[in-house]
Amino acid sequence: IGSVMAIGPHGLDEKTTATIILSSVGWTLLYFSSKIVLPAFSFYRNFDKVRQYKTRGLVPSTAFIVFSCGLSVYTLISDSDLQQHRLNGNTKLSSLIIDIATGYFIYDSVVIALHLKDDGVAYLAHGILCLFTYGLAAFYHVYHFYGPVFLLFEFTTLFVNCRWILYELNLKDSKMYFWNGLCLLIAWFLVRIVFGFSSSYFFWTDTVEAYRRSTVAVPIMGWYCFSNISLNCLNVMWFLQIVRGALKALSGGKRPQKD
């Protein structure tokens, strides 16, 4: 399925540039389409402007998660060429994922910047850092194997999105809210902790080998190493917060109501 197409810093060719632009435009159109469709639902009309904005953001966010995670799993399973060139080079599938992700984070960063008062600087920083990380991969054709690997972390965001909407619909005492929280806890542990740290082990062994062979520029390796450490620290911190919240709910919180 793939065959390695390029090694080294070939830059943004026409196909890559076009895919990134189409991706960012596509996610933007989906966002504005939700602005047209969502008013048909009474709960959306009852929200204030800030919650309406955040609800619209869930549409492209959820679509991106489903698409990117599905394509990432398919790529990691089927693209044998990419498995042999985890740090240098790109294949058709890996380039598609990296370019679409770069386009998404362009859209995400711009929308957050336009609503900075509602989202805050932390969300903007997250979007820009993700854009920079996947943009580097698109430009220099590096770490294409680990692009889809770490995009799989976004699977847990499905439960985060669901939790937010259930809370805003005043369903925090429902069974659905309880089971979604339990799924979030389990998924976070399996995907971001177990799978995340095991993938990071291979990431570091590949990076050290690339450093010894001087196959990837040191500043680029430094950025990805910094990103990996930061991401793992945040995942652990957020997991502990989820665990504390779950323990609090089980010990002193209200039991979920019967349907």
CSV table of C-alpha atoms in Angstrom, one decimal:
chain,number,residue,atom,x,y,z
A,1,ILE,CA,0.0,0.0,0.0
A,2,GLY,CA,2.4,2.8,0.3
A,3,SER,CA,6.0,2.6,-0.8
A,4,VAL,CA,8.2,5.2,0.6
A,5,MET,CA,7.9,8.3,-1.6
A,6,ALA,CA,10.5,10.7,-0.2
A,7,ILE,CA,13.4,11.0,2.2
A,8,GLY,CA,14.6,14.3,3.7
A,9,PRO,CA,13.4,17.9,3.7
A,10,HIS,CA,11.6,18.1,0.3
A,11,GLY,CA,9.3,20.9,1.5
A,12,LEU,CA,5.7,21.4,0.6
A,13,ASP,CA,5.0,20.2,-2.9
A,14,GLU,CA,1.8,21.1,-4.8
A,15,LYS,CA,-0.1,18.1,-3.7
A,16,THR,CA,0.8,18.5,0.0
A,17,THR,CA,-0.1,22.2,-0.1
A,18,ALA,CA,-3.4,21.5,-1.9
A,19,THR,CA,-4.3,18.8,0.6
A,20,ILE,CA,-3.6,21.1,3.6
A,21,ILE,CA,-5.6,24.0,2.1
A,22,LEU,CA,-8.5,21.7,1.2
A,23,SER,CA,-8.4,20.2,4.7
A,24,SER,CA,-8.5,23.6,6.5
A,25,VAL,CA,-11.3,24.8,4.2
A,26,GLY,CA,-13.3,21.6,4.6
A,27,TRP,CA,-13.2,21.8,8.4
A,28,THR,CA,-14.1,25.4,8.3
A,29,LEU,CA,-17.1,24.7,6.0
A,30,LEU,CA,-18.2,22.0,8.4
A,31,TYR,CA,-18.1,24.4,11.3
A,32,PHE,CA,-20.2,27.0,9.5
A,33,SER,CA,-22.6,24.3,8.2
A,34,SER,CA,-23.2,23.3,11.9
A,35,LYS,CA,-24.2,26.9,12.5
A,36,ILE,CA,-27.0,26.5,9.9
A,37,VAL,CA,-28.1,23.0,11.0
A,38,LEU,CA,-27.9,23.2,14.8
A,39,PRO,CA,-30.6,25.9,15.3
A,40,ALA,CA,-33.1,23.2,14.3
A,41,PHE,CA,-32.6,21.7,17.8
A,42,SER,CA,-34.3,23.3,20.7
A,43,PHE,CA,-31.4,22.6,23.2
A,44,TYR,CA,-29.1,24.6,21.0
A,45,ARG,CA,-31.5,27.5,20.8
A,46,ASN,CA,-31.7,27.6,24.6
A,47,PHE,CA,-27.9,27.9,24.9
A,48,ASP,CA,-26.2,31.2,25.3
A,49,LYS,CA,-23.8,32.4,22.6
A,50,VAL,CA,-20.7,30.9,24.2
A,51,ARG,CA,-22.3,27.5,24.6
A,52,GLN,CA,-23.6,27.7,21.1
A,53,TYR,CA,-20.1,28.4,19.8
A,54,LYS,CA,-18.7,25.5,21.8
A,55,THR,CA,-21.4,23.2,20.5
A,56,ARG,CA,-20.6,24.1,16.9
A,57,GLY,CA,-17.0,23.3,17.6
A,58,LEU,CA,-17.9,19.8,18.6
A,59,VAL,CA,-19.1,19.0,15.1
A,60,PRO,CA,-15.7,19.3,13.2
A,61,SER,CA,-13.9,18.1,16.3
A,62,THR,CA,-15.9,14.8,16.5
A,63,ALA,CA,-15.7,14.3,12.7
A,64,PHE,CA,-12.0,14.8,12.8
A,65,ILE,CA,-11.5,12.3,15.6
A,66,VAL,CA,-13.6,9.6,13.9
A,67,PHE,CA,-11.9,10.2,10.5
A,68,SER,CA,-8.3,10.5,11.8
A,69,CYS,CA,-8.5,7.6,14.2
A,70,GLY,CA,-10.1,5.3,11.6
A,71,LEU,CA,-7.5,6.2,9.0
A,72,SER,CA,-4.7,6.0,11.5
A,73,VAL,CA,-5.6,2.5,12.5
A,74,TYR,CA,-5.9,1.4,8.9
A,75,THR,CA,-2.5,3.0,8.0
A,76,LEU,CA,-0.7,1.5,10.9
A,77,ILE,CA,-2.0,-2.0,10.2
A,78,SER,CA,-1.7,-2.0,6.4
A,79,ASP,CA,1.2,0.3,5.5
A,80,SER,CA,4.2,-2.1,5.8
A,81,ASP,CA,6.5,0.4,4.1
A,82,LEU,CA,5.8,3.0,6.7
A,83,GLN,CA,6.6,0.6,9.4
A,84,GLN,CA,10.1,0.2,7.9
A,85,HIS,CA,10.7,3.9,7.7
A,86,ARG,CA,9.2,5.2,10.9
A,87,LEU,CA,11.3,8.5,11.1
A,88,ASN,CA,12.4,9.3,7.6
A,89,GLY,CA,10.2,9.3,4.5
A,90,ASN,CA,6.5,9.3,3.7
A,91,THR,CA,3.9,7.2,2.0
A,92,LYS,CA,0.7,8.1,0.4
A,93,LEU,CA,-1.4,7.2,3.4
A,94,SER,CA,1.0,8.8,6.0
A,95,SER,CA,1.1,12.0,3.9
A,96,LEU,CA,-2.7,12.1,3.7
A,97,ILE,CA,-3.1,11.8,7.5
A,98,ILE,CA,-0.3,14.3,8.3
A,99,ASP,CA,-1.6,16.9,5.7
A,100,ILE,CA,-5.3,16.6,6.8
A,101,ALA,CA,-4.2,16.9,10.5
A,102,THR,CA,-2.2,20.0,9.6
A,103,GLY,CA,-5.2,21.5,7.8
A,104,TYR,CA,-7.4,20.7,10.8
A,105,PHE,CA,-5.1,22.5,13.3
A,106,ILE,CA,-4.9,25.5,11.0
A,107,TYR,CA,-8.7,25.7,11.2
A,108,ASP,CA,-8.7,25.0,14.9
A,109,SER,CA,-6.1,27.7,15.7
A,110,VAL,CA,-7.8,30.3,13.6
A,111,VAL,CA,-11.3,29.7,15.2
A,112,ILE,CA,-9.8,29.7,18.7
A,113,ALA,CA,-7.9,32.9,18.0
A,114,LEU,CA,-11.2,34.5,16.9
A,115,HIS,CA,-12.9,33.3,20.1
A,116,LEU,CA,-9.9,33.8,22.4
A,117,LYS,CA,-12.0,35.3,25.2
A,118,ASP,CA,-14.2,32.1,25.3
A,119,ASP,CA,-11.4,29.5,24.9
A,120,GLY,CA,-8.4,31.1,26.5
A,121,VAL,CA,-4.7,31.2,25.7
A,122,ALA,CA,-4.1,27.5,26.7
A,123,TYR,CA,-6.4,26.2,24.0
A,124,LEU,CA,-4.8,28.5,21.4
A,125,ALA,CA,-1.3,27.4,22.5
A,126,HIS,CA,-2.4,23.7,22.2
A,127,GLY,CA,-3.7,24.3,18.6
A,128,ILE,CA,-0.6,26.2,17.5
A,129,LEU,CA,1.8,23.6,19.0
A,130,CYS,CA,-0.1,20.8,17.2
A,131,LEU,CA,0.0,22.8,14.0
A,132,PHE,CA,3.7,23.3,14.3
A,133,THR,CA,4.3,19.6,15.1
A,134,TYR,CA,2.3,18.2,12.2
A,135,GLY,CA,3.5,21.0,10.0
A,136,LEU,CA,7.1,20.0,10.5
A,137,ALA,CA,6.2,16.4,9.6
A,138,ALA,CA,4.5,17.6,6.5
A,139,PHE,CA,7.4,19.8,5.5
A,140,TYR,CA,10.3,17.6,6.4
A,141,HIS,CA,8.7,14.2,5.9
A,142,VAL,CA,9.8,13.0,9.3
A,143,TYR,CA,8.0,11.0,12.0
A,144,HIS,CA,5.3,10.1,9.7
A,145,PHE,CA,4.8,6.7,11.4
A,146,TYR,CA,4.3,8.4,14.8
A,147,GLY,CA,1.9,11.0,13.4
A,148,PRO,CA,-1.0,8.5,13.2
A,149,VAL,CA,0.2,6.7,16.3
A,150,PHE,CA,-0.3,9.8,18.5
A,151,LEU,CA,-3.4,10.9,16.7
A,152,LEU,CA,-5.0,7.8,18.2
A,153,PHE,CA,-4.9,9.7,21.5
A,154,GLU,CA,-7.7,11.8,20.2
A,155,PHE,CA,-10.1,8.8,20.6
A,156,THR,CA,-10.5,9.7,24.2
A,157,THR,CA,-11.7,13.2,23.2
A,158,LEU,CA,-15.0,11.6,22.0
A,159,PHE,CA,-15.9,10.9,25.6
A,160,VAL,CA,-14.7,14.4,26.6
A,161,ASN,CA,-17.0,15.9,24.0
A,162,CYS,CA,-19.9,13.7,25.1
A,163,ARG,CA,-19.3,14.6,28.8
A,164,TRP,CA,-19.5,18.3,28.0
A,165,ILE,CA,-22.7,18.1,26.1
A,166,LEU,CA,-24.4,15.9,28.7
A,167,TYR,CA,-23.3,18.3,31.4
A,168,GLU,CA,-24.7,21.3,29.5
A,169,LEU,CA,-28.0,19.4,29.0
A,170,ASN,CA,-28.3,19.0,32.8
A,171,LEU,CA,-27.8,15.2,32.5
A,172,LYS,CA,-24.9,14.9,34.9
A,173,ASP,CA,-26.9,12.7,37.3
A,174,SER,CA,-28.0,10.3,34.5
A,175,LYS,CA,-26.7,6.8,33.8
A,176,MET,CA,-25.5,8.0,30.4
A,177,TYR,CA,-23.2,10.5,32.1
A,178,PHE,CA,-21.9,7.9,34.6
A,179,TRP,CA,-21.1,5.3,31.9
A,180,ASN,CA,-19.6,7.9,29.6
A,181,GLY,CA,-17.3,8.9,32.5
A,182,LEU,CA,-16.4,5.3,33.1
A,183,CYS,CA,-15.6,4.8,29.4
A,184,LEU,CA,-13.5,8.0,29.5
A,185,LEU,CA,-11.5,6.7,32.5
A,186,ILE,CA,-10.9,3.2,30.9
A,187,ALA,CA,-10.1,4.6,27.4
A,188,TRP,CA,-7.7,7.2,28.8
A,189,PHE,CA,-5.8,4.6,30.7
A,190,LEU,CA,-5.6,2.1,27.8
A,191,VAL,CA,-5.0,4.6,25.0
A,192,ARG,CA,-3.0,7.5,26.5
A,193,ILE,CA,-1.2,5.7,29.4
A,194,VAL,CA,-0.6,2.1,28.3
A,195,PHE,CA,-0.5,2.5,24.5
A,196,GLY,CA,0.9,6.0,24.8
A,197,PHE,CA,3.9,5.1,27.0
A,198,SER,CA,4.6,1.9,25.1
A,199,SER,CA,4.6,3.8,21.8
A,200,SER,CA,6.8,6.5,23.4
A,201,TYR,CA,9.4,3.8,24.2
A,202,PHE,CA,9.7,2.9,20.5
A,203,PHE,CA,9.6,6.6,19.6
A,204,TRP,CA,12.7,7.2,21.8
A,205,THR,CA,14.6,4.2,20.6
A,206,ASP,CA,14.0,5.2,17.0
A,207,THR,CA,15.0,8.8,17.8
A,208,VAL,CA,18.2,7.8,19.5
A,209,GLU,CA,19.1,5.6,16.5
A,210,ALA,CA,18.4,8.5,14.2
A,211,TYR,CA,20.6,10.8,16.3
A,212,ARG,CA,23.5,8.3,16.1
A,213,ARG,CA,23.1,8.0,12.3
A,214,SER,CA,22.4,11.8,11.9
A,215,THR,CA,19.4,11.0,9.7
A,216,VAL,CA,17.2,13.7,11.3
A,217,ALA,CA,18.2,17.3,12.1
A,218,VAL,CA,18.9,17.7,15.8
A,219,PRO,CA,16.5,20.8,16.2
A,220,ILE,CA,13.7,18.7,14.7
A,221,MET,CA,14.4,15.8,17.0
A,222,GLY,CA,14.6,18.2,19.9
A,223,TRP,CA,11.2,19.5,19.2
A,224,TYR,CA,9.6,16.1,18.9
A,225,CYS,CA,11.3,14.9,22.1
A,226,PHE,CA,10.0,18.0,23.9
A,227,SER,CA,6.5,17.4,22.5
A,228,ASN,CA,6.5,13.7,23.6
A,229,ILE,CA,7.7,14.5,27.1
A,230,SER,CA,5.1,17.3,27.5
A,231,LEU,CA,2.3,15.2,26.1
A,232,ASN,CA,3.0,12.3,28.4
A,233,CYS,CA,3.2,14.5,31.4
A,234,LEU,CA,-0.1,16.2,30.5
A,235,ASN,CA,-1.7,12.8,29.9
A,236,VAL,CA,-0.6,11.6,33.4
A,237,MET,CA,-1.8,14.8,35.0
A,238,TRP,CA,-5.2,14.7,33.3
A,239,PHE,CA,-5.5,11.0,34.1
A,240,LEU,CA,-5.0,11.7,37.8
A,241,GLN,CA,-7.6,14.4,37.6
A,242,ILE,CA,-10.1,11.9,36.0
A,243,VAL,CA,-9.3,9.3,38.7
A,244,ARG,CA,-9.8,11.9,41.5
A,245,GLY,CA,-13.1,12.9,39.9
A,246,ALA,CA,-14.3,9.3,39.6
A,247,LEU,CA,-13.4,8.5,43.2
A,248,LYS,CA,-15.2,11.6,44.4
A,249,ALA,CA,-18.3,10.7,42.4
A,250,LEU,CA,-18.2,7.1,43.8
A,251,SER,CA,-17.6,8.1,47.4
A,252,GLY,CA,-19.7,11.2,47.9
A,253,GLY,CA,-21.4,12.0,44.7
A,254,LYS,CA,-25.0,11.3,43.7
A,255,ARG,CA,-25.8,8.0,42.2
A,256,PRO,CA,-26.9,8.0,38.6
A,257,GLN,CA,-30.7,8.2,38.2
A,258,LYS,CA,-32.6,5.3,36.8
A,259,ASP,CA,-33.7,5.7,33.2
